[in-house]
mmCIF file of C-alpha atoms in Angstrom:
data_model
loop_
_atom_site.group_PDB
_atom_site.id
_atom_site.type_symbol
_atom_site.label_atom_id
_atom_site.label_comp_id
_atom_site.label_asym_id
_atom_site.label_seq_id
_atom_site.Cartn_x
_atom_site.Cartn_y
_atom_site.Cartn_z
ATOM 1 C CA ASP A 30 -9.907 3.039 11.728
ATOM 2 C CA ALA A 31 -12.923 1.688 9.921
ATOM 3 C CA LYS A 32 -12.524 -1.952 9.029
ATOM 4 C CA THR A 33 -13.080 -3.909 5.852
ATOM 5 C CA THR A 34 -13.805 -7.597 5.422
ATOM 6 C CA GLN A 35 -12.775 -9.537 2.324
ATOM 7 C CA PRO A 36 -12.717 -13.233 1.469
ATOM 8 C CA ASN A 37 -9.300 -14.776 1.971
ATOM 9 C CA SER A 38 -9.133 -16.193 -1.520
ATOM 10 C CA MET A 39 -11.015 -16.475 -4.792
ATOM 11 C CA GLU A 40 -10.529 -18.288 -8.044
ATOM 12 C CA SER A 41 -11.431 -17.270 -11.545
ATOM 13 C CA ASN A 42 -11.037 -18.655 -15.015
ATOM 14 C CA GLU A 43 -9.046 -16.722 -17.549
ATOM 15 C CA GLU A 44 -11.059 -14.304 -19.718
ATOM 16 C CA GLU A 45 -14.044 -14.426 -17.385
ATOM 17 C CA PRO A 46 -15.244 -11.521 -15.241
ATOM 18 C CA VAL A 47 -14.244 -11.451 -11.587
ATOM 19 C CA HIS A 48 -16.220 -9.806 -8.809
ATOM 20 C CA LEU A 49 -14.190 -9.190 -5.655
ATOM 21 C CA PRO A 50 -16.404 -8.237 -2.693
ATOM 22 C CA CYS A 51 -15.603 -6.025 0.252
ATOM 23 C CA ASN A 52 -17.766 -5.356 3.294
ATOM 24 C CA HIS A 53 -17.351 -2.132 5.241
ATOM 25 C CA SER A 54 -20.446 -1.884 7.390
ATOM 26 C CA THR A 55 -18.932 0.756 9.717
ATOM 27 C CA ILE A 56 -17.998 3.146 6.917
ATOM 28 C CA SER A 57 -18.472 6.822 7.704
ATOM 29 C CA GLY A 58 -19.750 9.488 5.374
ATOM 30 C CA THR A 59 -16.276 10.850 4.666
ATOM 31 C CA ASP A 60 -14.540 7.527 3.994
ATOM 32 C CA TYR A 61 -13.318 6.881 0.482
ATOM 33 C CA ILE A 62 -13.071 3.294 -0.738
ATOM 34 C CA HIS A 63 -9.706 2.475 -2.284
ATOM 35 C CA TRP A 64 -8.565 -0.731 -3.950
ATOM 36 C CA TYR A 65 -4.981 -1.838 -4.393
ATOM 37 C CA ARG A 66 -3.438 -5.019 -5.691
ATOM 38 C CA GLN A 67 -0.090 -6.644 -5.061
ATOM 39 C CA LEU A 68 1.390 -8.831 -7.742
ATOM 40 C CA PRO A 69 3.916 -11.479 -6.674
ATOM 41 C CA SER A 70 7.267 -9.976 -5.686
ATOM 42 C CA GLN A 71 6.064 -6.413 -6.232
ATOM 43 C CA GLY A 72 4.834 -3.499 -4.178
ATOM 44 C CA PRO A 73 1.121 -2.746 -3.944
ATOM 45 C CA GLU A 74 -0.372 -0.945 -6.906
ATOM 46 C CA TYR A 75 -3.298 1.471 -6.873
ATOM 47 C CA VAL A 76 -6.301 0.149 -8.809
ATOM 48 C CA ILE A 77 -9.295 2.410 -8.274
ATOM 49 C CA HIS A 78 -11.188 4.424 -5.682
ATOM 50 C CA GLY A 79 -14.632 5.933 -5.139
ATOM 51 C CA LEU A 80 -16.906 7.655 -2.665
ATOM 52 C CA THR A 81 -20.533 7.050 -3.595
ATOM 53 C CA SER A 82 -20.871 6.553 -7.338
ATOM 54 C CA ASN A 83 -19.659 3.641 -9.393
ATOM 55 C CA VAL A 84 -16.304 4.258 -11.030
ATOM 56 C CA ASN A 85 -14.561 2.900 -14.104
ATOM 57 C CA ASN A 86 -10.978 3.116 -15.256
ATOM 58 C CA ARG A 87 -8.737 1.201 -17.622
ATOM 59 C CA MET A 88 -7.935 -1.414 -14.993
ATOM 60 C CA ALA A 89 -11.284 -2.151 -13.365
ATOM 61 C CA SER A 90 -14.712 -0.988 -12.260
ATOM 62 C CA LEU A 91 -15.846 -0.240 -8.740
ATOM 63 C CA ALA A 92 -19.458 -0.812 -7.801
ATOM 64 C CA ILE A 93 -20.522 0.781 -4.513
ATOM 65 C CA ALA A 94 -23.715 -0.273 -2.762
ATOM 66 C CA GLU A 95 -26.322 2.389 -2.244
ATOM 67 C CA ASP A 96 -25.875 2.270 1.545
ATOM 68 C CA ARG A 97 -22.067 2.212 1.024
ATOM 69 C CA LYS A 98 -21.684 -0.727 3.389
ATOM 70 C CA SER A 99 -20.174 -2.871 0.693
ATOM 71 C CA SER A 100 -18.398 -2.544 -2.620
ATOM 72 C CA THR A 101 -17.257 -4.806 -5.436
ATOM 73 C CA LEU A 102 -14.183 -4.572 -7.585
ATOM 74 C CA ILE A 103 -14.905 -5.869 -11.055
ATOM 75 C CA LEU A 104 -12.243 -7.136 -13.424
ATOM 76 C CA HIS A 105 -14.065 -7.483 -16.715
ATOM 77 C CA ARG A 106 -11.854 -10.139 -18.279
ATOM 78 C CA ALA A 107 -9.372 -11.757 -15.953
ATOM 79 C CA THR A 108 -5.943 -12.553 -17.312
ATOM 80 C CA LEU A 109 -3.147 -14.577 -15.753
ATOM 81 C CA ARG A 110 -1.432 -11.266 -14.956
ATOM 82 C CA ASP A 111 -4.347 -10.329 -12.690
ATOM 83 C CA ALA A 112 -3.396 -13.031 -10.185
ATOM 84 C CA ALA A 113 -2.571 -10.999 -7.092
ATOM 85 C CA VAL A 114 -3.665 -10.050 -3.596
ATOM 86 C CA TYR A 115 -6.392 -7.398 -3.743
ATOM 87 C CA TYR A 116 -6.824 -4.983 -0.857
ATOM 88 C CA CYS A 117 -9.921 -2.942 -0.101
ATOM 89 C CA ILE A 118 -9.248 -0.087 2.314
ATOM 90 C CA LEU A 119 -11.123 2.906 3.680
ATOM 91 C CA VAL A 120 -9.432 6.278 3.601
ATOM 92 C CA SER A 121 -10.534 9.361 5.481
ATOM 93 C CA LEU A 122 -9.096 12.732 6.367
ATOM 94 C CA GLY A 123 -6.303 12.531 8.893
ATOM 95 C CA GLN A 124 -6.236 8.764 8.879
ATOM 96 C CA ASN A 125 -3.517 6.601 7.474
ATOM 97 C CA PHE A 126 -4.128 3.821 5.015
ATOM 98 C CA VAL A 127 -4.612 0.518 6.848
ATOM 99 C CA PHE A 128 -4.096 -2.580 4.747
ATOM 100 C CA GLY A 129 -5.868 -5.764 5.827
ATOM 101 C CA PRO A 130 -4.989 -9.281 4.620
ATOM 102 C CA GLY A 131 -6.822 -8.799 1.311
ATOM 103 C CA THR A 132 -8.155 -11.412 -1.135
ATOM 104 C CA ARG A 133 -5.747 -13.666 -2.954
ATOM 105 C CA LEU A 134 -7.052 -14.068 -6.510
ATOM 106 C CA SER A 135 -5.974 -17.074 -8.530
ATOM 107 C CA VAL A 136 -6.629 -17.079 -12.267
ATOM 108 C CA LEU A 137 -6.841 -20.465 -13.920
ATOM 109 C CA PRO A 138 -5.888 -20.879 -17.589
ATOM 110 C CA GLU B 195 8.599 7.870 -15.457
ATOM 111 C CA ALA B 196 6.859 8.622 -12.170
ATOM 112 C CA GLN B 197 8.218 6.282 -9.573
ATOM 113 C CA VAL B 198 9.360 5.541 -6.055
ATOM 114 C CA THR B 199 12.875 4.129 -5.953
ATOM 115 C CA GLN B 200 14.147 2.069 -3.056
ATOM 116 C CA ASN B 201 17.662 0.811 -2.503
ATOM 117 C CA PRO B 202 18.886 -1.767 -1.973
ATOM 118 C CA ARG B 203 16.438 -4.421 -3.206
ATOM 119 C CA TYR B 204 18.054 -7.092 -1.056
ATOM 120 C CA LEU B 205 20.175 -6.762 2.059
ATOM 121 C CA ILE B 206 21.626 -9.276 4.484
ATOM 122 C CA THR B 207 23.216 -7.828 7.579
ATOM 123 C CA VAL B 208 24.268 -8.794 11.073
ATOM 124 C CA THR B 209 22.632 -7.884 14.340
ATOM 125 C CA GLY B 210 23.617 -4.448 15.586
ATOM 126 C CA LYS B 211 25.162 -3.106 12.393
ATOM 127 C CA LYS B 212 23.528 0.190 11.500
ATOM 128 C CA LEU B 213 21.931 0.379 8.084
ATOM 129 C CA THR B 214 19.928 2.790 5.945
ATOM 130 C CA VAL B 215 17.387 1.965 3.279
ATOM 131 C CA THR B 216 16.947 4.832 0.873
ATOM 132 C CA CYS B 217 13.705 5.964 -0.731
ATOM 133 C CA SER B 218 13.306 8.629 -3.383
ATOM 134 C CA GLN B 219 10.281 9.811 -5.371
ATOM 135 C CA ASN B 220 10.176 12.031 -8.453
ATOM 136 C CA MET B 221 6.523 13.101 -8.296
ATOM 137 C CA ASN B 222 6.846 16.047 -5.885
ATOM 138 C CA HIS B 223 4.595 14.244 -3.402
ATOM 139 C CA GLU B 224 4.261 15.712 0.065
ATOM 140 C CA TYR B 225 3.316 12.491 1.841
ATOM 141 C CA MET B 226 5.753 9.604 2.192
ATOM 142 C CA SER B 227 5.515 6.464 4.271
ATOM 143 C CA TRP B 228 7.340 3.261 5.177
ATOM 144 C CA TYR B 229 5.615 -0.096 5.563
ATOM 145 C CA ARG B 230 6.840 -3.524 6.488
ATOM 146 C CA GLN B 231 5.180 -6.678 5.258
ATOM 147 C CA ASP B 232 5.341 -9.958 7.128
ATOM 148 C CA PRO B 233 3.550 -13.243 6.410
ATOM 149 C CA GLY B 234 0.197 -13.350 8.171
ATOM 150 C CA LEU B 235 0.505 -9.762 9.389
ATOM 151 C CA GLY B 236 0.001 -7.858 6.160
ATOM 152 C CA LEU B 237 1.318 -4.358 5.583
ATOM 153 C CA ARG B 238 2.023 -2.335 8.707
ATOM 154 C CA GLN B 239 3.017 1.288 8.725
ATOM 155 C CA ILE B 240 6.320 2.171 10.400
ATOM 156 C CA TYR B 241 6.660 5.932 9.958
ATOM 157 C CA TYR B 242 5.182 8.586 7.735
ATOM 158 C CA SER B 243 5.962 12.147 6.754
ATOM 159 C CA MET B 244 3.505 14.792 5.635
ATOM 160 C CA ASN B 245 6.201 17.140 4.376
ATOM 161 C CA VAL B 246 9.805 18.217 4.844
ATOM 162 C CA GLU B 247 10.888 18.072 8.497
ATOM 163 C CA VAL B 248 7.474 16.631 9.516
ATOM 164 C CA THR B 249 7.506 12.978 10.523
ATOM 165 C CA ASP B 250 5.347 10.828 12.771
ATOM 166 C CA LYS B 251 5.116 7.286 14.054
ATOM 167 C CA GLY B 252 2.963 4.685 12.436
ATOM 168 C CA ASP B 253 1.827 1.442 13.998
ATOM 169 C CA VAL B 254 5.210 -0.266 14.450
ATOM 170 C CA PRO B 255 7.927 2.404 14.867
ATOM 171 C CA GLU B 256 10.098 0.695 17.496
ATOM 172 C CA GLY B 257 13.664 0.155 16.312
ATOM 173 C CA TYR B 258 13.395 2.511 13.349
ATOM 174 C CA LYS B 259 14.223 6.118 12.594
ATOM 175 C CA VAL B 260 13.414 8.308 9.624
ATOM 176 C CA SER B 261 14.313 11.757 8.386
ATOM 177 C CA ARG B 262 12.831 14.081 5.779
ATOM 178 C CA LYS B 263 15.355 16.763 4.948
ATOM 179 C CA GLU B 264 14.305 17.001 1.304
ATOM 180 C CA LYS B 265 10.895 16.512 -0.234
ATOM 181 C CA ARG B 266 11.977 13.717 -2.537
ATOM 182 C CA ASN B 267 13.897 11.554 -0.024
ATOM 183 C CA PHE B 268 12.694 9.593 2.991
ATOM 184 C CA PRO B 269 15.367 7.191 4.287
ATOM 185 C CA LEU B 270 14.622 4.468 6.819
ATOM 186 C CA ILE B 271 17.339 3.974 9.417
ATOM 187 C CA LEU B 272 17.870 0.921 11.580
ATOM 188 C CA GLU B 273 20.369 1.988 14.238
ATOM 189 C CA SER B 274 20.828 -1.474 15.723
ATOM 190 C CA PRO B 275 19.023 -4.070 13.613
ATOM 191 C CA SER B 276 17.713 -7.225 15.262
ATOM 192 C CA PRO B 277 16.469 -10.487 13.714
ATOM 193 C CA ASN B 278 12.816 -9.510 14.339
ATOM 194 C CA GLN B 279 13.315 -6.712 11.819
ATOM 195 C CA THR B 280 13.815 -9.265 9.073
ATOM 196 C CA SER B 281 11.031 -8.323 6.706
ATOM 197 C CA LEU B 282 9.993 -6.922 3.335
ATOM 198 C CA TYR B 283 9.956 -3.120 3.403
ATOM 199 C CA PHE B 284 8.047 -0.777 1.134
ATOM 200 C CA CYS B 285 8.296 2.953 0.713
ATOM 201 C CA ALA B 286 5.286 4.796 -0.690
ATOM 202 C CA SER B 287 4.295 8.326 -1.562
ATOM 203 C CA ARG B 288 1.188 10.273 -2.509
ATOM 204 C CA PRO B 289 0.097 13.881 -2.878
ATOM 205 C CA LEU B 290 -1.354 15.507 0.200
ATOM 206 C CA GLN B 291 -3.520 18.078 -1.516
ATOM 207 C CA GLY B 292 -6.569 16.414 -2.985
ATOM 208 C CA GLN B 293 -5.328 13.320 -1.213
ATOM 209 C CA PHE B 294 -8.427 11.254 -1.725
ATOM 210 C CA ASN B 295 -8.216 11.594 -5.463
ATOM 211 C CA TYR B 296 -4.815 9.969 -5.631
ATOM 212 C CA GLY B 297 -3.600 6.645 -4.457
ATOM 213 C CA TYR B 298 -0.239 5.640 -3.144
ATOM 214 C CA THR B 299 2.693 4.904 -5.422
ATOM 215 C CA PHE B 300 4.797 2.139 -3.910
ATOM 216 C CA GLY B 301 8.419 1.248 -4.420
ATOM 217 C CA SER B 302 9.506 -2.241 -5.460
ATOM 218 C CA GLY B 303 10.472 -3.245 -1.948
ATOM 219 C CA THR B 304 13.600 -4.053 0.052
ATOM 220 C CA ARG B 305 13.985 -7.542 1.432
ATOM 221 C CA LEU B 306 16.020 -7.277 4.621
ATOM 222 C CA THR B 307 17.482 -10.221 6.495
ATOM 223 C CA VAL B 308 19.138 -9.683 9.874
ATOM 224 C CA VAL B 309 21.206 -12.602 11.129
#
Protein backbone atom coordinates (compact mmCIF):
# COMPACT_ATOMS: atom_id res chain seq x y z
CA ASP A 1 0.00 0.00 0.00
CA ALA A 2 1.24 3.45 -0.85
CA LYS A 3 2.12 5.44 2.22
CA THR A 4 1.29 8.94 3.37
CA THR A 5 3.16 11.16 5.79
CA GLN A 6 1.42 13.79 7.91
CA PRO A 7 2.56 15.95 10.82
CA ASN A 8 1.58 14.48 14.17
CA SER A 9 -0.15 17.63 15.34
CA MET A 10 -1.04 21.17 14.34
CA GLU A 11 -2.61 24.14 16.02
CA SER A 12 -4.84 26.81 14.63
CA ASN A 13 -6.70 29.81 15.91
CA GLU A 14 -10.44 29.92 15.62
CA GLU A 15 -11.80 31.57 12.45
CA GLU A 16 -8.44 31.37 10.71
CA PRO A 17 -7.68 29.14 7.71
CA VAL A 18 -5.92 25.85 8.33
CA HIS A 19 -3.69 24.06 5.84
CA LEU A 20 -3.12 20.39 6.66
CA PRO A 21 -0.31 18.88 4.57
CA CYS A 22 0.11 15.33 3.38
CA ASN A 23 3.07 13.84 1.54
CA HIS A 24 2.59 10.82 -0.70
CA SER A 25 5.72 10.65 -2.80
CA THR A 26 5.11 7.03 -3.89
CA ILE A 27 1.61 7.68 -5.20
CA SER A 28 0.69 5.80 -8.36
CA GLY A 29 -1.32 7.09 -11.26
CA THR A 30 -4.49 5.30 -10.16
CA ASP A 31 -4.41 6.32 -6.49
CA TYR A 32 -7.13 8.62 -5.26
CA ILE A 33 -6.40 10.91 -2.32
CA HIS A 34 -9.03 10.72 0.41
CA TRP A 35 -9.30 12.74 3.60
CA TYR A 36 -11.20 11.73 6.70
CA ARG A 37 -11.48 13.25 10.14
CA GLN A 38 -12.30 11.76 13.51
CA LEU A 39 -13.91 13.95 16.11
CA PRO A 40 -13.48 12.97 19.77
CA SER A 41 -15.53 9.90 20.70
CA GLN A 42 -16.83 9.44 17.16
CA GLY A 43 -16.12 7.29 14.14
CA PRO A 44 -14.11 8.68 11.24
CA GLU A 45 -16.00 10.92 8.86
CA TYR A 46 -15.37 11.37 5.15
CA VAL A 47 -14.24 14.90 4.28
CA ILE A 48 -13.16 15.07 0.65
CA HIS A 49 -11.28 13.23 -2.08
CA GLY A 50 -9.59 13.93 -5.40
CA LEU A 51 -7.42 12.49 -8.14
CA THR A 52 -5.59 15.28 -9.95
CA SER A 53 -7.61 18.49 -9.82
CA ASN A 54 -8.31 20.64 -6.81
CA VAL A 55 -11.67 19.93 -5.21
CA ASN A 56 -14.08 21.94 -3.09
CA ASN A 57 -17.06 20.90 -1.03
CA ARG A 58 -19.05 22.36 1.84
CA MET A 59 -16.58 21.05 4.41
CA ALA A 60 -13.18 21.82 2.90
CA SER A 61 -10.97 22.24 -0.14
CA LEU A 62 -8.34 19.84 -1.39
CA ALA A 63 -5.31 21.19 -3.19
CA ILE A 64 -3.27 18.58 -5.06
CA ALA A 65 0.27 19.31 -6.22
CA GLU A 66 0.91 19.13 -9.92
CA ASP A 67 3.18 16.09 -9.51
CA ARG A 68 0.61 14.58 -7.08
CA LYS A 69 3.30 13.82 -4.52
CA SER A 70 1.64 15.99 -1.94
CA SER A 71 -1.74 17.46 -1.12
CA THR A 72 -3.20 19.95 1.33
CA LEU A 73 -6.55 19.93 3.04
CA ILE A 74 -7.78 23.45 3.57
CA LEU A 75 -10.32 24.43 6.19
CA HIS A 76 -11.23 27.98 5.29
CA ARG A 77 -12.33 29.15 8.72
CA ALA A 78 -11.53 26.81 11.57
CA THR A 79 -14.08 26.44 14.32
CA LEU A 80 -13.78 24.69 17.66
CA ARG A 81 -15.82 21.84 16.16
CA ASP A 82 -13.04 21.21 13.63
CA ALA A 83 -10.71 19.96 16.36
CA ALA A 84 -10.12 16.36 15.33
CA VAL A 85 -7.63 13.88 13.94
CA TYR A 86 -7.34 14.26 10.17
CA TYR A 87 -6.32 11.29 8.04
CA CYS A 88 -4.94 11.44 4.52
CA ILE A 89 -5.09 8.08 2.74
CA LEU A 90 -4.48 6.75 -0.75
CA VAL A 91 -7.12 4.55 -2.32
CA SER A 92 -6.67 2.41 -5.39
CA LEU A 93 -8.52 -0.39 -7.11
CA GLY A 94 -8.43 -3.63 -5.18
CA GLN A 95 -6.72 -2.09 -2.20
CA ASN A 96 -8.25 -1.50 1.17
CA PHE A 97 -8.19 1.83 2.93
CA VAL A 98 -5.16 2.06 5.22
CA PHE A 99 -5.40 4.68 7.94
CA GLY A 100 -2.15 6.08 9.33
CA PRO A 101 -1.82 8.02 12.61
CA GLY A 102 -3.12 11.24 11.05
CA THR A 103 -2.71 14.85 12.22
CA ARG A 104 -4.28 15.95 15.47
CA LEU A 105 -5.64 19.46 14.92
CA SER A 106 -6.20 21.70 17.92
CA VAL A 107 -8.26 24.85 17.47
CA LEU A 108 -7.63 27.62 19.96
CA PRO A 109 -10.41 30.08 20.84
CA GLU B 1 -31.05 9.18 7.50
CA ALA B 2 -28.22 7.27 5.87
CA GLN B 3 -26.23 5.59 8.57
CA VAL B 4 -24.26 2.66 9.90
CA THR B 5 -25.62 1.40 13.20
CA GLN B 6 -23.52 -0.58 15.64
CA ASN B 7 -24.66 -2.25 18.83
CA PRO B 8 -23.83 -2.20 21.61
CA ARG B 9 -21.95 1.08 22.13
CA TYR B 10 -20.25 -0.25 25.25
CA LEU B 11 -19.63 -3.82 26.36
CA ILE B 12 -17.73 -5.34 29.25
CA THR B 13 -17.32 -9.08 29.15
CA VAL B 14 -15.21 -11.85 30.60
CA THR B 15 -12.52 -13.87 28.91
CA GLY B 16 -13.90 -16.74 26.86
CA LYS B 17 -17.53 -15.67 26.74
CA LYS B 18 -18.69 -15.54 23.14
CA LEU B 19 -20.06 -12.23 21.95
CA THR B 20 -21.40 -10.60 18.80
CA VAL B 21 -21.25 -6.96 17.82
CA THR B 22 -23.90 -6.11 15.28
CA CYS B 23 -23.55 -3.73 12.35
CA SER B 24 -26.30 -2.64 9.99
CA GLN B 25 -26.35 -0.10 7.16
CA ASN B 26 -29.35 1.36 5.32
CA MET B 27 -27.57 2.64 2.21
CA ASN B 28 -27.56 -0.57 0.14
CA HIS B 29 -23.76 -0.56 0.16
CA GLU B 30 -21.98 -3.62 -1.15
CA TYR B 31 -18.75 -3.14 0.79
CA MET B 32 -18.62 -3.44 4.57
CA SER B 33 -15.65 -3.58 6.89
CA TRP B 34 -14.64 -3.86 10.54
CA TYR B 35 -11.80 -1.88 12.09
CA ARG B 36 -10.32 -1.77 15.54
CA GLN B 37 -8.66 1.31 16.95
CA ASP B 38 -6.00 1.18 19.63
CA PRO B 39 -3.87 4.00 21.06
CA GLY B 40 -0.68 4.40 19.07
CA LEU B 41 -1.74 1.83 16.47
CA GLY B 42 -4.44 3.74 14.64
CA LEU B 43 -7.24 2.05 12.72
CA ARG B 44 -6.56 -1.51 11.62
CA GLN B 45 -8.83 -3.53 9.42
CA ILE B 46 -10.11 -6.84 10.81
CA TYR B 47 -12.36 -8.24 8.09
CA TYR B 48 -14.17 -6.92 5.07
CA SER B 49 -16.94 -8.05 2.77
CA MET B 50 -17.45 -7.07 -0.85
CA ASN B 51 -20.97 -8.45 -1.00
CA VAL B 52 -23.31 -11.08 0.42
CA GLU B 53 -21.50 -14.32 1.25
CA VAL B 54 -18.13 -12.77 0.25
CA THR B 55 -15.78 -12.03 3.13
CA ASP B 56 -12.02 -11.74 3.48
CA LYS B 57 -9.39 -11.12 6.11
CA GLY B 58 -7.95 -7.73 6.78
CA ASP B 59 -4.74 -6.98 8.61
CA VAL B 60 -5.66 -8.32 12.07
CA PRO B 61 -8.25 -11.12 11.69
CA GLU B 62 -7.02 -13.49 14.41
CA GLY B 63 -9.66 -14.18 17.05
CA TYR B 64 -12.54 -12.78 15.01
CA LYS B 65 -15.21 -14.13 12.70
CA VAL B 66 -17.70 -12.39 10.46
CA SER B 67 -20.65 -13.34 8.31
CA ARG B 68 -22.57 -11.59 5.54
CA LYS B 69 -25.86 -13.35 5.02
CA GLU B 70 -27.74 -10.17 4.14
CA LYS B 71 -26.49 -7.08 2.37
CA ARG B 72 -27.33 -4.72 5.20
CA ASN B 73 -25.82 -6.69 8.12
CA PHE B 74 -22.21 -7.55 8.93
CA PRO B 75 -21.83 -8.88 12.49
CA LEU B 76 -18.46 -9.28 14.18
CA ILE B 77 -18.14 -12.41 16.29
CA LEU B 78 -15.61 -13.05 19.03
CA GLU B 79 -15.86 -16.76 19.79
CA SER B 80 -13.54 -16.67 22.79
CA PRO B 81 -12.64 -13.09 23.67
CA SER B 82 -9.30 -12.36 25.33
CA PRO B 83 -8.05 -9.20 27.07
CA ASN B 84 -5.93 -8.23 24.03
CA GLN B 85 -9.18 -7.75 22.14
CA THR B 86 -10.09 -4.86 24.41
CA SER B 87 -10.42 -2.06 21.91
CA LEU B 88 -12.67 0.43 20.13
CA TYR B 89 -14.38 -1.18 17.14
CA PHE B 90 -15.82 0.52 14.09
CA CYS B 91 -17.99 -0.84 11.33
CA ALA B 92 -17.98 0.98 7.99
CA SER B 93 -19.61 0.67 4.61
CA ARG B 94 -19.29 2.14 1.14
CA PRO B 95 -20.57 1.47 -2.36
CA LEU B 96 -18.45 -0.80 -4.50
CA GLN B 97 -19.49 0.52 -7.88
CA GLY B 98 -17.86 3.87 -8.51
CA GLN B 99 -16.00 3.19 -5.30
CA PHE B 100 -13.52 6.00 -5.63
CA ASN B 101 -16.26 8.58 -5.81
CA TYR B 102 -17.63 7.66 -2.42
CA GLY B 103 -16.03 7.54 0.95
CA TYR B 104 -16.70 5.27 3.85
CA THR B 105 -19.59 5.82 6.24
CA PHE B 106 -18.55 4.76 9.73
CA GLY B 107 -20.63 3.69 12.68
CA SER B 108 -20.32 5.38 16.07
CA GLY B 109 -18.13 2.65 17.50
CA THR B 110 -18.30 -0.10 20.11
CA ARG B 111 -15.99 0.11 23.09
CA LEU B 112 -15.24 -3.44 24.19
CA THR B 113 -13.51 -4.37 27.42
CA VAL B 114 -12.53 -7.98 28.07
CA VAL B 115 -11.57 -8.76 31.66
